[in-house]
Amino acid sequence: MTKKNFKKFFKENPDLVGALDGSKAYIGPEIVQIDLTNNCNLNCVGCWCHSDFLENLKLRGEEKKRKLPYDMIKKLIEDLHELGTKEIMLSGSGEPFMYPQIMSVINLIKEKGIRLNIVTNFTLVNKKIIKRMVELNVDYITISLWAGDAKTYVKTHPNQTKKTFERIRKNLKFLHSLKKENNLPHVKIYNVISKFNYDKMENMLEFALDTLVDYIEFQVIDIIEGKTNFLMLFESDKLSLFKQFKSLLKRNDCYAYDVKSFLTNKKFQEGKLNREIKEFPGRFMKIPQKFILKVLEGDKDGKKCIWRILTCPAYRTTWPPAENNPVIRENKNLYIFRFKPHYCKSCEFFNICPVNERGEIGIKYLSILGFGSFLRRISNDLHKGKYDINIIDSIPCYVGWIYARILTNGNVIPCCKAHLFPLGNLYEESFKDIWFSKKYNEFRKKAKNIKKSDPYFKKIECYKECDNLGMNLQFHKRLKELSLLQKNIV
């Protein structure tokens, strides 16, 4: 590799260069999670901090009220921008919208051009806040919901009512109505699956379709030993989940593209790691009122084919199907169906029809994210709550180069579950000094090179459930796809 090419590679991939070195970081973390506050207005049954089932372990008093000072957050955002951080997550032990200066924090982040993901229960937002988030181009909103109907919502959030659930539905629809051409913010519903809701998968899908969100993701409940064990899934519950997913693929509004297997990146072939990034083999469409979607089977060039045919209120159809019908536009989560333009222009409904003058109509679709990981977690024997014991040591841990989390007490921790393993504190040092410290470098080296059964990782409990597994896997893919020459540059 020439000196010029080395400089170019280093400039474009300083995080990879750091991981190849093995004990240093040459740029700040790509993603930083900031816990603005410990305070929350809900008591989700499986929450690690606020569930009533935690009894004496539940956050109370001053601990629950704790929040990061606004001036500290302002300085932190400045430092992260200087270090090249690409994304900030507002999440953690409390509800971000309980933080008094939340809108100012959002402003600060977006002024710096940093991607923003707000993880929220969405109960405290109103139309004014929603409008402002759209204006500021907030990139992602992840809504922790745990339900697809009001009855299940109240069951999983005991201090709420059915009215809360319906208000969330109404506000999500309002949010969608304001979205601009860039489709921001991308909205994901996050459902933690437990004994209380495992049989409601279709309800959850229906709610996501009704509210026109972009994504839905499922995660297995992470129990607190001795407190929330009763929420764990039994073998029969897991079989029920498999059956429910299989039935989803038979829906008319499901665009199933690979029912026998799952799409994976063909450049990444490492057995169970490849299966970890499986996609759910179908997307789901929200069909506009008075339009009808039909699924037809036929033969083309001697091969069996399935076509989705859309019929409009004037009984015109997208038949005969063409190679590009429908077209997928991933960045906008749309299927584009095409009618014959001259029919549309002469139609009596043309001025009130969502079909444009080119005969195109974009149908919003819903994707299921993280399906490979969820499938693995419900497929194993749960190992007494250690969901990831069979995969964690399959790849090195690179989290020390890509992620950091700031707790409400100022502690900087290296991964999502390392609340008992601080590597520094913002009341004592700047984030930059902590990130490039010897202590952090020691963590990077050990996390990459030794098994997580080592006593060094005892306080993190890596095998229990790794919330950073997805980003770690994506980083591993990037490293695997480097050429031999690139890997040897350090």
Coordinates of C-alpha atoms in Angstrom, one line a residue:
M1 CA 0.0 0.0 0.0
T2 CA 1.5 3.4 -1.0
K3 CA 1.8 6.2 1.5
K4 CA -0.9 8.1 -0.3
N5 CA -3.3 5.1 -0.2
F6 CA -2.5 4.5 3.5
K7 CA -3.4 8.1 4.4
K8 CA -6.6 7.8 2.4
F9 CA -7.5 4.5 4.2
F10 CA -6.6 6.0 7.6
K11 CA -8.7 9.1 7.0
E12 CA -11.7 7.1 5.9
N13 CA -11.5 4.3 8.5
P14 CA -9.8 5.5 11.7
D15 CA -12.0 3.3 13.8
L16 CA -11.0 0.2 11.8
V17 CA -7.3 1.2 12.1
G18 CA -7.7 1.4 15.9
A19 CA -9.3 -2.0 16.1
L20 CA -6.5 -3.5 13.9
D21 CA -4.0 -1.9 16.2
G22 CA -5.9 -3.6 19.1
S23 CA -5.2 -1.2 22.0
K24 CA -5.7 2.3 20.8
A25 CA -8.5 4.6 19.5
Y26 CA -7.7 7.1 16.8
I27 CA -11.2 8.7 16.7
G28 CA -14.1 9.1 19.1
P29 CA -16.9 6.5 19.3
E30 CA -19.3 6.3 16.4
I31 CA -22.3 6.1 18.8
V32 CA -22.7 7.6 22.3
Q33 CA -25.7 6.9 24.5
I34 CA -26.6 9.6 27.0
D35 CA -28.8 8.9 30.0
L36 CA -30.3 12.4 30.6
T37 CA -32.3 11.3 33.6
N38 CA -33.2 8.4 35.8
N39 CA -36.7 9.6 36.1
C40 CA -39.6 7.9 34.3
N41 CA -43.3 8.2 34.3
L42 CA -43.9 4.5 33.6
N43 CA -43.4 1.2 35.4
C44 CA -43.0 -1.3 32.6
V45 CA -43.2 -4.8 34.1
G46 CA -39.8 -5.9 32.9
C47 CA -37.9 -2.7 33.4
W48 CA -34.5 -3.0 35.2
C49 CA -35.1 0.3 37.1
H50 CA -38.8 1.1 37.5
S51 CA -40.8 -2.1 37.6
D52 CA -42.9 -2.6 40.7
F53 CA -41.8 -6.2 40.7
L54 CA -38.3 -5.1 41.6
E55 CA -39.4 -4.2 45.1
N56 CA -36.4 -3.0 47.1
L57 CA -34.3 -2.8 43.8
K58 CA -36.6 -0.2 42.2
L59 CA -35.1 3.3 41.8
R60 CA -36.6 5.7 44.4
G61 CA -36.1 9.1 45.9
E62 CA -33.0 11.1 44.9
E63 CA -31.6 8.2 42.8
K64 CA -34.7 8.3 40.6
K65 CA -34.6 12.1 40.3
R66 CA -30.9 12.2 39.3
K67 CA -30.1 13.9 36.0
L68 CA -27.1 15.2 34.1
P69 CA -26.5 18.9 34.5
Y70 CA -27.3 20.8 31.3
D71 CA -23.9 22.5 31.1
M72 CA -22.2 19.1 31.3
I73 CA -24.3 17.8 28.4
K74 CA -23.6 20.9 26.4
K75 CA -19.8 20.4 26.9
L76 CA -20.2 16.7 26.2
I77 CA -21.9 17.3 22.8
E78 CA -19.1 19.8 21.9
D79 CA -16.5 17.2 22.7
L80 CA -18.3 14.4 20.8
H81 CA -18.6 16.6 17.7
E82 CA -14.9 17.4 17.9
L83 CA -14.1 13.7 18.2
G84 CA -16.1 12.7 15.2
T85 CA -19.1 11.0 16.8
K86 CA -21.7 10.3 14.2
E87 CA -24.7 9.4 16.4
I88 CA -26.1 10.2 19.8
M89 CA -28.8 8.1 21.5
L90 CA -30.9 9.7 24.2
S91 CA -32.0 6.7 26.2
G92 CA -31.1 4.9 29.4
S93 CA -32.6 4.5 32.8
G94 CA -35.2 7.1 32.5
E95 CA -37.6 8.7 29.9
P96 CA -35.7 11.4 27.9
F97 CA -38.8 13.7 27.8
M98 CA -38.8 13.8 31.6
Y99 CA -35.6 15.9 31.2
P100 CA -36.4 19.6 31.7
Q101 CA -34.2 20.9 28.8
I102 CA -34.9 18.1 26.4
M103 CA -35.7 20.3 23.4
S104 CA -32.6 22.4 24.0
V105 CA -30.5 19.1 24.0
I106 CA -32.1 18.0 20.7
N107 CA -31.4 21.4 19.2
L108 CA -27.7 21.2 20.3
I109 CA -27.2 17.8 18.8
K110 CA -28.8 18.6 15.4
E111 CA -27.0 22.0 15.2
K112 CA -23.8 19.9 15.2
G113 CA -25.0 17.7 12.4
I114 CA -24.9 14.6 14.5
R115 CA -27.5 11.8 13.9
L116 CA -30.0 11.6 16.7
N117 CA -31.9 8.6 18.0
I118 CA -34.4 9.2 20.8
V119 CA -35.5 6.1 22.6
T120 CA -38.8 7.0 24.3
N121 CA -42.1 5.6 25.6
F122 CA -43.7 8.4 23.6
T123 CA -46.3 9.2 26.3
L124 CA -45.1 12.8 27.0
V125 CA -44.9 14.2 23.5
N126 CA -47.5 16.5 22.1
K127 CA -48.2 18.0 18.7
K128 CA -45.9 20.9 19.4
I129 CA -43.0 18.7 20.3
I130 CA -43.7 16.4 17.3
K131 CA -43.7 19.4 14.9
R132 CA -40.4 20.6 16.3
M133 CA -38.7 17.2 16.0
V134 CA -39.7 17.0 12.3
E135 CA -38.5 20.6 11.7
L136 CA -35.1 19.7 13.3
N137 CA -34.8 16.5 11.2
V138 CA -34.4 14.2 14.2
D139 CA -33.1 11.0 12.5
Y140 CA -34.6 8.2 14.5
I141 CA -37.3 7.7 17.1
T142 CA -37.4 4.3 18.9
I143 CA -40.7 3.8 20.8
S144 CA -40.7 1.2 23.6
L145 CA -44.3 0.0 23.4
W146 CA -44.4 -3.8 24.3
A147 CA -48.0 -4.1 23.0
G148 CA -50.2 -4.0 19.9
D149 CA -53.5 -3.3 21.7
A150 CA -54.7 -1.3 24.6
K151 CA -55.4 -4.2 26.9
T152 CA -51.9 -5.6 26.6
Y153 CA -50.4 -2.2 26.9
V154 CA -52.0 -1.7 30.3
K155 CA -50.9 -5.2 31.4
T156 CA -47.3 -4.4 30.5
H157 CA -47.5 -0.8 31.9
P158 CA -49.6 -1.1 35.1
N159 CA -49.8 2.6 35.9
Q160 CA -51.2 3.6 32.5
T161 CA -54.7 3.4 30.9
K162 CA -56.1 2.4 27.5
K163 CA -56.3 6.1 26.8
T164 CA -52.5 6.4 26.9
F165 CA -52.2 3.7 24.3
E166 CA -54.7 5.4 22.0
R167 CA -53.0 8.7 22.4
I168 CA -49.7 7.1 21.3
R169 CA -51.5 5.8 18.2
K170 CA -52.9 9.2 17.4
N171 CA -49.6 11.0 17.9
L172 CA -47.8 8.5 15.7
K173 CA -50.3 9.1 12.9
F174 CA -49.8 12.8 13.3
L175 CA -46.0 12.4 13.1
H176 CA -46.3 10.5 9.9
S177 CA -48.6 13.2 8.4
L178 CA -45.8 15.8 8.9
K179 CA -42.9 13.8 7.4
K180 CA -41.1 15.4 4.6
E181 CA -39.5 14.0 1.5
N182 CA -36.5 12.7 3.5
N183 CA -38.9 10.5 5.6
L184 CA -37.4 11.8 8.8
P185 CA -37.6 10.8 11.5
H186 CA -37.5 7.1 10.8
V187 CA -39.7 5.5 13.4
K188 CA -39.3 2.1 15.0
I189 CA -41.5 0.3 17.5
Y190 CA -39.5 -1.8 20.0
N191 CA -41.4 -4.6 21.7
V192 CA -39.9 -6.6 24.5
I193 CA -41.5 -10.1 24.4
S194 CA -42.4 -11.8 27.7
K195 CA -45.0 -14.1 29.2
F196 CA -47.4 -11.1 29.2
N197 CA -47.5 -10.5 25.4
Y198 CA -45.8 -13.4 23.5
D199 CA -49.1 -14.4 21.9
K200 CA -49.9 -10.9 20.4
M201 CA -47.4 -10.7 17.5
E202 CA -50.1 -10.0 14.9
N203 CA -51.6 -7.3 17.1
M204 CA -48.2 -5.6 17.3
L205 CA -47.8 -5.8 13.5
E206 CA -51.3 -4.4 12.9
F207 CA -50.6 -1.5 15.2
A208 CA -47.3 -0.7 13.4
L209 CA -49.1 -0.9 10.1
D210 CA -51.9 1.3 11.3
T211 CA -49.5 4.0 12.6
L212 CA -47.4 3.9 9.4
V213 CA -44.1 3.5 11.3
D214 CA -41.0 2.3 9.4
Y215 CA -39.8 -0.6 11.5
I216 CA -40.7 -3.0 14.2
E217 CA -38.3 -4.9 16.4
F218 CA -38.7 -7.7 18.9
Q219 CA -36.5 -8.5 21.9
V220 CA -36.7 -11.3 24.5
I221 CA -37.3 -10.1 28.1
D222 CA -34.0 -9.7 30.1
I223 CA -35.1 -10.8 33.5
I224 CA -33.9 -9.7 37.0
E225 CA -33.0 -12.9 38.8
G226 CA -35.4 -13.5 41.7
K227 CA -37.7 -10.7 40.7
T228 CA -39.0 -11.0 37.2
N229 CA -38.4 -14.7 36.4
F230 CA -42.1 -15.3 35.9
L231 CA -41.9 -13.2 32.7
M232 CA -39.6 -15.7 31.0
L233 CA -40.9 -17.7 28.0
F234 CA -41.5 -21.5 28.3
E235 CA -40.8 -23.9 25.4
S236 CA -44.5 -23.9 24.4
D237 CA -44.4 -20.1 24.3
K238 CA -41.4 -20.2 21.9
L239 CA -43.2 -22.7 19.6
S240 CA -46.1 -20.3 19.6
L241 CA -43.9 -17.5 18.4
F242 CA -42.5 -19.6 15.5
K243 CA -46.1 -20.4 14.4
Q244 CA -47.1 -16.7 14.6
F245 CA -44.2 -15.6 12.5
K246 CA -44.9 -18.3 9.9
S247 CA -48.5 -17.2 9.7
L248 CA -47.5 -13.6 9.1
L249 CA -45.8 -14.7 5.8
K250 CA -49.2 -15.9 4.6
R251 CA -50.9 -12.5 4.8
N252 CA -51.9 -10.8 1.6
D253 CA -50.2 -7.6 2.6
C254 CA -46.9 -9.4 3.1
Y255 CA -44.4 -9.1 0.3
A256 CA -42.5 -12.3 1.0
Y257 CA -39.2 -12.6 -0.9
D258 CA -37.6 -15.7 0.5
V259 CA -39.8 -17.9 2.6
K260 CA -37.5 -20.9 2.7
S261 CA -34.5 -19.1 4.0
F262 CA -33.4 -15.6 5.0
L263 CA -31.4 -12.9 3.2
T264 CA -27.9 -12.5 4.3
N265 CA -24.8 -10.6 3.1
K266 CA -23.1 -13.1 0.8
K267 CA -19.7 -11.6 1.6
F268 CA -20.1 -12.6 5.2
Q269 CA -20.1 -16.4 5.6
E270 CA -19.3 -17.4 9.2
G271 CA -21.9 -20.0 10.2
K272 CA -24.0 -18.8 13.1
L273 CA -22.7 -15.3 12.8
N274 CA -24.2 -15.2 9.3
R275 CA -27.5 -16.4 10.7
E276 CA -27.4 -13.7 13.2
I277 CA -28.0 -11.0 10.5
K278 CA -30.9 -12.9 9.0
E279 CA -33.7 -10.6 7.8
F280 CA -37.3 -11.5 8.3
P281 CA -38.3 -12.8 4.8
G282 CA -41.1 -10.4 4.1
R283 CA -42.2 -6.8 4.3
F284 CA -45.7 -5.7 5.1
M285 CA -47.7 -3.1 3.2
K286 CA -50.3 -0.6 4.4
I287 CA -52.8 -0.6 1.6
P288 CA -54.7 2.7 1.1
Q289 CA -58.5 2.7 1.6
K290 CA -60.5 1.5 -1.4
F291 CA -57.4 0.0 -3.0
I292 CA -57.3 -3.8 -3.2
L293 CA -54.1 -5.9 -3.2
K294 CA -54.3 -9.4 -4.8
V295 CA -51.6 -12.1 -4.8
L296 CA -51.5 -14.0 -8.1
E297 CA -49.4 -17.0 -9.0
G298 CA -48.2 -17.9 -12.5
D299 CA -45.3 -19.0 -14.7
K300 CA -42.7 -16.9 -16.4
D301 CA -39.9 -18.4 -18.5
G302 CA -40.7 -21.8 -17.1
K303 CA -40.5 -20.6 -13.5
K304 CA -43.2 -20.2 -10.9
C305 CA -43.8 -16.6 -10.0
I306 CA -45.9 -14.6 -7.6
W307 CA -47.2 -11.2 -8.4
R308 CA -48.8 -8.5 -6.3
I309 CA -51.5 -6.7 -8.2
L310 CA -53.1 -3.5 -7.0
T311 CA -56.6 -2.4 -8.0
C312 CA -57.6 1.2 -7.7
P313 CA -61.1 2.5 -6.8
A314 CA -61.9 2.9 -10.5
Y315 CA -61.1 -0.8 -10.9
R316 CA -57.9 -0.3 -12.9
T317 CA -55.1 -2.6 -12.1
T318 CA -51.3 -2.8 -12.3
W319 CA -51.8 -5.9 -14.5
P320 CA -50.1 -7.2 -16.5
P321 CA -47.2 -7.2 -14.1
A322 CA -43.8 -6.0 -15.2
E323 CA -40.3 -6.8 -14.0
N324 CA -40.2 -3.7 -12.0
N325 CA -43.6 -3.9 -10.5
P326 CA -43.5 -3.2 -7.6
V327 CA -40.3 -1.1 -7.3
I328 CA -38.7 -0.9 -3.8
R329 CA -37.4 2.4 -2.6
E330 CA -35.5 1.5 0.6
N331 CA -34.7 5.0 1.8
K332 CA -38.3 5.9 1.9
N333 CA -39.7 2.5 2.9
L334 CA -42.0 2.5 -0.2
Y335 CA -43.2 0.0 -2.8
I336 CA -43.9 1.8 -6.1
F337 CA -46.8 0.3 -8.0
R338 CA -47.5 1.5 -11.5
F339 CA -50.7 1.9 -13.4
K340 CA -50.9 3.0 -17.1
P341 CA -50.6 6.8 -17.0
H342 CA -53.1 7.5 -19.8
Y343 CA -55.9 5.6 -17.9
C344 CA -55.1 7.6 -14.7
K345 CA -55.2 11.0 -16.4
S346 CA -58.6 10.3 -17.9
C347 CA -60.0 8.9 -14.6
E348 CA -62.8 10.8 -12.9
F349 CA -61.0 10.3 -9.5
F350 CA -57.6 11.6 -10.7
N351 CA -57.7 14.9 -8.8
I352 CA -58.4 13.1 -5.5
C353 CA -56.4 9.9 -6.1
P354 CA -52.9 9.3 -4.5
V355 CA -51.7 7.9 -7.9
N356 CA -49.5 10.6 -9.5
E357 CA -49.5 11.7 -13.2
R358 CA -47.0 9.0 -14.0
G359 CA -49.4 6.3 -12.8
E360 CA -47.3 5.6 -9.7
I361 CA -48.4 5.1 -6.1
G362 CA -46.1 4.6 -3.3
I363 CA -47.3 2.1 -0.7
K364 CA -45.7 2.4 2.7
Y365 CA -44.1 -0.9 3.9
L366 CA -43.0 -2.1 7.3
S367 CA -39.8 -4.1 8.0
I368 CA -39.0 -6.4 10.9
L369 CA -35.5 -5.6 12.2
G370 CA -33.1 -7.7 14.3
F371 CA -34.9 -10.9 13.3
G372 CA -31.8 -13.1 13.2
S373 CA -30.8 -12.3 16.8
F374 CA -34.4 -12.7 18.0
L375 CA -34.8 -16.0 16.3
R376 CA -31.5 -17.3 17.9
R377 CA -32.5 -16.2 21.3
I378 CA -35.9 -17.9 21.2
S379 CA -34.4 -21.0 19.6
N380 CA -31.9 -21.8 22.3
D381 CA -32.7 -23.2 25.8
L382 CA -32.3 -19.8 27.3
H383 CA -29.4 -21.0 29.5
K384 CA -31.2 -19.8 32.6
G385 CA -31.5 -16.3 31.3
K386 CA -28.0 -16.2 29.6
Y387 CA -29.4 -15.6 26.1
D388 CA -26.0 -14.8 24.4
I389 CA -23.7 -17.4 26.0
N390 CA -23.6 -19.4 22.7
I391 CA -22.4 -16.5 20.5
I392 CA -20.5 -13.8 22.5
D393 CA -17.1 -15.4 22.2
S394 CA -17.6 -16.2 18.5
I395 CA -16.2 -12.8 17.5
P396 CA -13.9 -10.2 19.2
C397 CA -15.6 -7.4 21.1
Y398 CA -14.9 -4.1 19.4
V399 CA -17.3 -2.0 21.5
G400 CA -14.4 0.0 22.8
W401 CA -14.0 1.6 19.4
I402 CA -17.6 2.2 18.5
Y403 CA -19.7 3.0 21.5
A404 CA -19.8 4.6 24.9
R405 CA -22.6 5.3 27.4
I406 CA -22.9 8.2 29.9
L407 CA -24.8 7.5 33.1
T408 CA -26.7 10.1 35.1
N409 CA -24.0 10.1 37.8
G410 CA -21.4 11.1 35.1
N411 CA -19.8 7.7 34.8
V412 CA -18.6 6.7 31.3
I413 CA -19.1 3.0 30.7
P414 CA -17.9 1.0 27.6
C415 CA -21.0 -0.9 26.8
C416 CA -24.7 -0.8 27.5
K417 CA -24.7 -3.3 30.4
A418 CA -21.5 -2.1 32.1
H419 CA -23.1 0.1 34.7
L420 CA -20.9 -1.5 37.4
F421 CA -17.8 -1.0 35.3
P422 CA -17.0 2.7 34.9
L423 CA -13.9 3.8 33.0
G424 CA -14.1 7.4 34.1
N425 CA -16.4 10.2 35.3
L426 CA -17.3 13.5 33.7
Y427 CA -17.2 15.3 37.0
E428 CA -13.5 14.5 37.2
E429 CA -12.2 14.4 33.6
S430 CA -13.4 15.3 30.1
F431 CA -14.8 12.7 27.9
K432 CA -11.8 13.0 25.5
D433 CA -9.4 12.3 28.3
I434 CA -11.4 9.3 29.4
W435 CA -11.8 7.9 25.9
F436 CA -8.0 8.0 25.2
S437 CA -7.0 6.9 28.7
K438 CA -4.8 3.9 29.6
K439 CA -7.7 2.4 31.5
Y440 CA -9.9 2.5 28.3
N441 CA -7.1 1.1 26.2
E442 CA -6.8 -1.8 28.7
F443 CA -10.5 -2.5 28.2
R444 CA -10.2 -2.4 24.4
K445 CA -7.3 -4.8 24.4
K446 CA -8.9 -7.3 26.8
A447 CA -12.4 -7.0 25.2
K448 CA -11.0 -7.8 21.8
N449 CA -8.6 -10.7 22.8
I450 CA -9.9 -12.6 25.8
K451 CA -13.1 -14.6 26.5
K452 CA -15.8 -13.0 28.5
S453 CA -15.6 -15.7 31.2
D454 CA -12.5 -13.9 32.4
P455 CA -12.9 -12.4 35.9
Y456 CA -12.2 -9.0 34.3
F457 CA -15.7 -9.0 32.8
K458 CA -17.6 -10.4 35.8
K459 CA -19.3 -7.1 36.5
I460 CA -20.6 -6.7 33.0
E461 CA -22.2 -10.2 32.6
C462 CA -21.6 -10.3 28.9
Y463 CA -23.3 -13.7 28.4
K464 CA -26.6 -12.6 29.9
E465 CA -27.7 -10.4 27.0
C466 CA -25.5 -8.1 24.9
D467 CA -27.3 -5.0 23.8
N468 CA -24.3 -4.0 21.7
L469 CA -24.1 -7.3 19.8
G470 CA -25.7 -5.9 16.6
M471 CA -23.3 -3.0 16.2
N472 CA -20.4 -5.3 17.1
L473 CA -21.4 -7.7 14.4
Q474 CA -21.6 -5.0 11.8
F475 CA -18.2 -3.7 12.7
H476 CA -16.8 -7.3 12.5
K477 CA -18.2 -7.5 9.0
R478 CA -16.4 -4.4 8.0
L479 CA -13.1 -5.8 9.2
K480 CA -13.7 -9.2 7.5
E481 CA -14.3 -7.5 4.2
L482 CA -10.9 -5.7 4.2
S483 CA -8.2 -6.9 1.9
L484 CA -5.2 -8.7 3.4
L485 CA -3.1 -5.6 2.5
Q486 CA -5.4 -3.3 4.4
K487 CA -5.4 -5.6 7.4
N488 CA -1.6 -5.4 7.6
I489 CA -1.3 -1.7 7.6
V490 CA -0.9 -1.4 11.3

